[in-house]
Amino acid sequence: MPSAASPTPRTRETHRVWRLGADIDTDQLAPGAYMKFSLDEIARHCLERVRPEFAASVQPGDVIVAGPNFGIGSSREQAASALVALGLRAVIAPSFSGLYFRNAFNVGLLLLTCRDAEAIQEGEAIAIDLDACRIVRADGSVLSCEPIPGFLRDMVQAGGLLNLLKRRLADGTLKHYPMRA
């Protein structure tokens, strides 16, 4: 039994891994044929060409681990929003398209740039230590990720840029017209 002076071990949330290859493009994430439909409908077809079972089987809190160049292609925001709608916790990859990177954080999707991401296996249970910017694997090994600026972490925690701005307007930390005198 731990003494009153000893710290209580922190329970670490784990996330199931879905592995994808390199160069996953926005048309695979949000197929163009469904762009005229609602986000829920687009999400139902997310990754259907590379992982037909993905949208029906992914669970809230799961993560994608992919190869380099995740999110290449068009600038469609729905490619990130579809993953948020499916409940994904994060995408981990060695590199991301710049447009996708910005769109993902704007809609509240956490992206972790991890040079060694491809070492993580399909179905593995991992923990994300966002404070230390690292991934803790089930065997205890640790993979470092690039640091995430505080303002991007704030966007993810708020559920996206619009939610963050609404919160800041409500609590008074953002003026209605910050650029006016």
GROMACS .gro file of C-alpha atoms in nm:
model
  181
    1MET     CA    1   0.000   0.000   0.000
    2PRO     CA    2   0.150   0.338  -0.097
    3SER     CA    3   0.223   0.578   0.183
    4ALA     CA    4   0.053   0.917   0.197
    5ALA     CA    5   0.380   1.082   0.093
    6SER     CA    6   0.431   0.870  -0.218
    7PRO     CA    7   0.286   1.001  -0.544
    8THR     CA    8  -0.010   0.823  -0.697
    9PRO     CA    9   0.081   0.674  -1.034
   10ARG     CA   10  -0.091   0.854  -1.321
   11THR     CA   11  -0.321   0.642  -1.531
   12ARG     CA   12  -0.217   0.689  -1.892
   13GLU     CA   13  -0.481   0.674  -2.164
   14THR     CA   14  -0.390   0.438  -2.445
   15HIS     CA   15  -0.488   0.459  -2.809
   16ARG     CA   16  -0.523   0.183  -3.069
   17VAL     CA   17  -0.310   0.231  -3.380
   18TRP     CA   18  -0.428   0.216  -3.741
   19ARG     CA   19  -0.123   0.191  -3.970
   20LEU     CA   20  -0.115   0.356  -4.311
   21GLY     CA   21   0.160   0.397  -4.566
   22ALA     CA   22   0.323   0.705  -4.712
   23ASP     CA   23   0.162   0.974  -4.926
   24ILE     CA   24  -0.195   0.947  -4.795
   25ASP     CA   25  -0.369   1.225  -4.987
   26THR     CA   26  -0.673   1.436  -4.913
   27ASP     CA   27  -0.880   1.252  -5.174
   28GLN     CA   28  -0.831   0.929  -4.979
   29LEU     CA   29  -0.935   1.103  -4.657
   30ALA     CA   30  -1.230   1.293  -4.805
   31PRO     CA   31  -1.315   1.140  -5.146
   32GLY     CA   32  -1.413   1.400  -5.404
   33ALA     CA   33  -1.721   1.202  -5.508
   34TYR     CA   34  -1.877   1.274  -5.166
   35MET     CA   35  -1.784   1.641  -5.127
   36LYS     CA   36  -2.138   1.756  -5.207
   37PHE     CA   37  -2.269   1.565  -4.904
   38SER     CA   38  -2.256   1.632  -4.530
   39LEU     CA   39  -1.942   1.583  -4.326
   40ASP     CA   40  -2.093   1.270  -4.169
   41GLU     CA   41  -2.136   1.119  -4.515
   42ILE     CA   42  -1.784   1.217  -4.618
   43ALA     CA   43  -1.650   1.058  -4.296
   44ARG     CA   44  -1.827   0.730  -4.376
   45HIS     CA   45  -1.608   0.707  -4.686
   46CYS     CA   46  -1.283   0.816  -4.524
   47LEU     CA   47  -0.990   0.600  -4.639
   48GLU     CA   48  -1.221   0.352  -4.812
   49ARG     CA   49  -0.974   0.302  -5.099
   50VAL     CA   50  -0.682   0.207  -4.872
   51ARG     CA   51  -0.863   0.067  -4.565
   52PRO     CA   52  -1.224  -0.018  -4.659
   53GLU     CA   53  -1.309  -0.116  -4.301
   54PHE     CA   54  -1.167   0.201  -4.143
   55ALA     CA   55  -1.468   0.434  -4.112
   56ALA     CA   56  -1.699   0.160  -3.982
   57SER     CA   57  -1.444   0.018  -3.738
   58VAL     CA   58  -1.247   0.312  -3.600
   59GLN     CA   59  -1.327   0.394  -3.236
   60PRO     CA   60  -1.310   0.729  -3.056
   61GLY     CA   61  -0.958   0.775  -2.924
   62ASP     CA   62  -0.788   0.566  -3.194
   63VAL     CA   63  -0.487   0.710  -3.376
   64ILE     CA   64  -0.347   0.686  -3.725
   65VAL     CA   65   0.023   0.622  -3.769
   66ALA     CA   66   0.133   0.687  -4.125
   67GLY     CA   67   0.437   0.722  -4.343
   68PRO     CA   68   0.574   1.053  -4.472
   69ASN     CA   69   0.371   1.316  -4.657
   70PHE     CA   70   0.039   1.261  -4.482
   71GLY     CA   71  -0.234   1.490  -4.618
   72ILE     CA   72  -0.078   1.577  -4.952
   73GLY     CA   73  -0.308   1.692  -5.229
   74SER     CA   74  -0.581   1.952  -5.226
   75SER     CA   75  -0.650   2.199  -4.948
   76ARG     CA   76  -0.991   2.055  -4.857
   77GLU     CA   77  -1.057   2.104  -4.489
   78GLN     CA   78  -1.293   1.804  -4.487
   79ALA     CA   79  -0.989   1.574  -4.506
   80ALA     CA   80  -0.905   1.666  -4.146
   81SER     CA   81  -1.264   1.722  -4.034
   82ALA     CA   82  -1.362   1.368  -4.137
   83LEU     CA   83  -1.106   1.225  -3.894
   84VAL     CA   84  -1.236   1.450  -3.616
   85ALA     CA   85  -1.593   1.339  -3.694
   86LEU     CA   86  -1.481   0.976  -3.660
   87GLY     CA   87  -1.334   1.049  -3.316
   88LEU     CA   88  -0.966   1.009  -3.397
   89ARG     CA   89  -0.733   1.131  -3.120
   90ALA     CA   90  -0.431   1.205  -3.339
   91VAL     CA   91  -0.234   1.139  -3.655
   92ILE     CA   92   0.133   1.052  -3.610
   93ALA     CA   93   0.369   1.065  -3.910
   94PRO     CA   94   0.724   1.166  -4.002
   95SER     CA   95   0.590   1.456  -4.212
   96PHE     CA   96   0.268   1.629  -4.315
   97SER     CA   97   0.156   1.850  -4.600
   98GLY     CA   98   0.172   2.212  -4.486
   99LEU     CA   99  -0.189   2.284  -4.585
  100TYR     CA  100  -0.314   1.969  -4.413
  101PHE     CA  101  -0.113   2.054  -4.102
  102ARG     CA  102  -0.282   2.392  -4.068
  103ASN     CA  103  -0.630   2.260  -4.152
  104ALA     CA  104  -0.596   1.981  -3.896
  105PHE     CA  105  -0.513   2.211  -3.606
  106ASN     CA  106  -0.783   2.457  -3.718
  107VAL     CA  107  -1.046   2.182  -3.676
  108GLY     CA  108  -0.894   2.046  -3.353
  109LEU     CA  109  -0.707   1.740  -3.484
  110LEU     CA  110  -0.377   1.669  -3.311
  111LEU     CA  111  -0.085   1.598  -3.544
  112LEU     CA  112   0.240   1.463  -3.405
  113THR     CA  113   0.550   1.479  -3.623
  114CYS     CA  114   0.759   1.179  -3.524
  115ARG     CA  115   1.066   1.079  -3.723
  116ASP     CA  116   1.037   0.715  -3.606
  117ALA     CA  117   0.658   0.683  -3.640
  118GLU     CA  118   0.686   0.393  -3.882
  119ALA     CA  119   0.826   0.173  -3.600
  120ILE     CA  120   0.478   0.169  -3.444
  121GLN     CA  121   0.275  -0.137  -3.542
  122GLU     CA  122  -0.088  -0.189  -3.648
  123GLY     CA  123  -0.314  -0.246  -3.346
  124GLU     CA  124  -0.048  -0.144  -3.095
  125ALA     CA  125  -0.166   0.039  -2.784
  126ILE     CA  126   0.027   0.363  -2.737
  127ALA     CA  127   0.008   0.656  -2.500
  128ILE     CA  128   0.062   1.016  -2.602
  129ASP     CA  129   0.258   1.228  -2.355
  130LEU     CA  130   0.177   1.569  -2.497
  131ASP     CA  131   0.363   1.756  -2.221
  132ALA     CA  132   0.690   1.584  -2.315
  133CYS     CA  133   0.602   1.555  -2.689
  134ARG     CA  134   0.657   1.182  -2.701
  135ILE     CA  135   0.486   0.851  -2.766
  136VAL     CA  136   0.509   0.576  -2.506
  137ARG     CA  137   0.475   0.228  -2.650
  138ALA     CA  138   0.331  -0.072  -2.465
  139ASP     CA  139   0.681  -0.216  -2.419
  140GLY     CA  140   0.788   0.106  -2.244
  141SER     CA  141   1.000   0.238  -2.530
  142VAL     CA  142   0.963   0.605  -2.611
  143LEU     CA  143   0.954   0.786  -2.946
  144SER     CA  144   1.019   1.160  -2.948
  145CYS     CA  145   0.801   1.398  -3.145
  146GLU     CA  146   0.863   1.752  -3.257
  147PRO     CA  147   0.742   2.011  -3.005
  148ILE     CA  148   0.397   2.160  -3.066
  149PRO     CA  149   0.362   2.534  -3.006
  150GLY     CA  150   0.127   2.628  -2.723
  151PHE     CA  151  -0.120   2.810  -2.948
  152LEU     CA  152  -0.169   2.492  -3.157
  153ARG     CA  153  -0.213   2.279  -2.845
  154ASP     CA  154  -0.474   2.532  -2.727
  155MET     CA  155  -0.662   2.490  -3.057
  156VAL     CA  156  -0.669   2.111  -3.021
  157GLN     CA  157  -0.783   2.130  -2.657
  158ALA     CA  158  -1.060   2.374  -2.753
  159GLY     CA  159  -1.181   2.159  -3.043
  160GLY     CA  160  -1.049   2.389  -3.315
  161LEU     CA  161  -0.977   2.753  -3.390
  162LEU     CA  162  -1.341   2.869  -3.396
  163ASN     CA  163  -1.410   2.712  -3.056
  164LEU     CA  164  -1.093   2.869  -2.915
  165LEU     CA  165  -1.191   3.214  -3.044
  166LYS     CA  166  -1.544   3.178  -2.905
  167ARG     CA  167  -1.402   3.079  -2.565
  168ARG     CA  168  -1.160   3.371  -2.567
  169LEU     CA  169  -1.437   3.615  -2.660
  170ALA     CA  170  -1.655   3.479  -2.381
  171ASP     CA  171  -1.385   3.497  -2.113
  172GLY     CA  172  -1.259   3.840  -2.222
  173THR     CA  173  -0.910   3.735  -2.331
  174LEU     CA  174  -0.991   3.835  -2.690
  175LYS     CA  175  -1.137   4.171  -2.779
  176HIS     CA  176  -1.414   4.181  -3.039
  177TYR     CA  177  -1.198   4.388  -3.277
  178PRO     CA  178  -0.836   4.324  -3.180
  179MET     CA  179  -0.695   4.514  -3.481
  180ARG     CA  180  -0.889   4.836  -3.413
  181ALA     CA  181  -0.767   5.106  -3.177
   0.00000   0.00000   0.00000
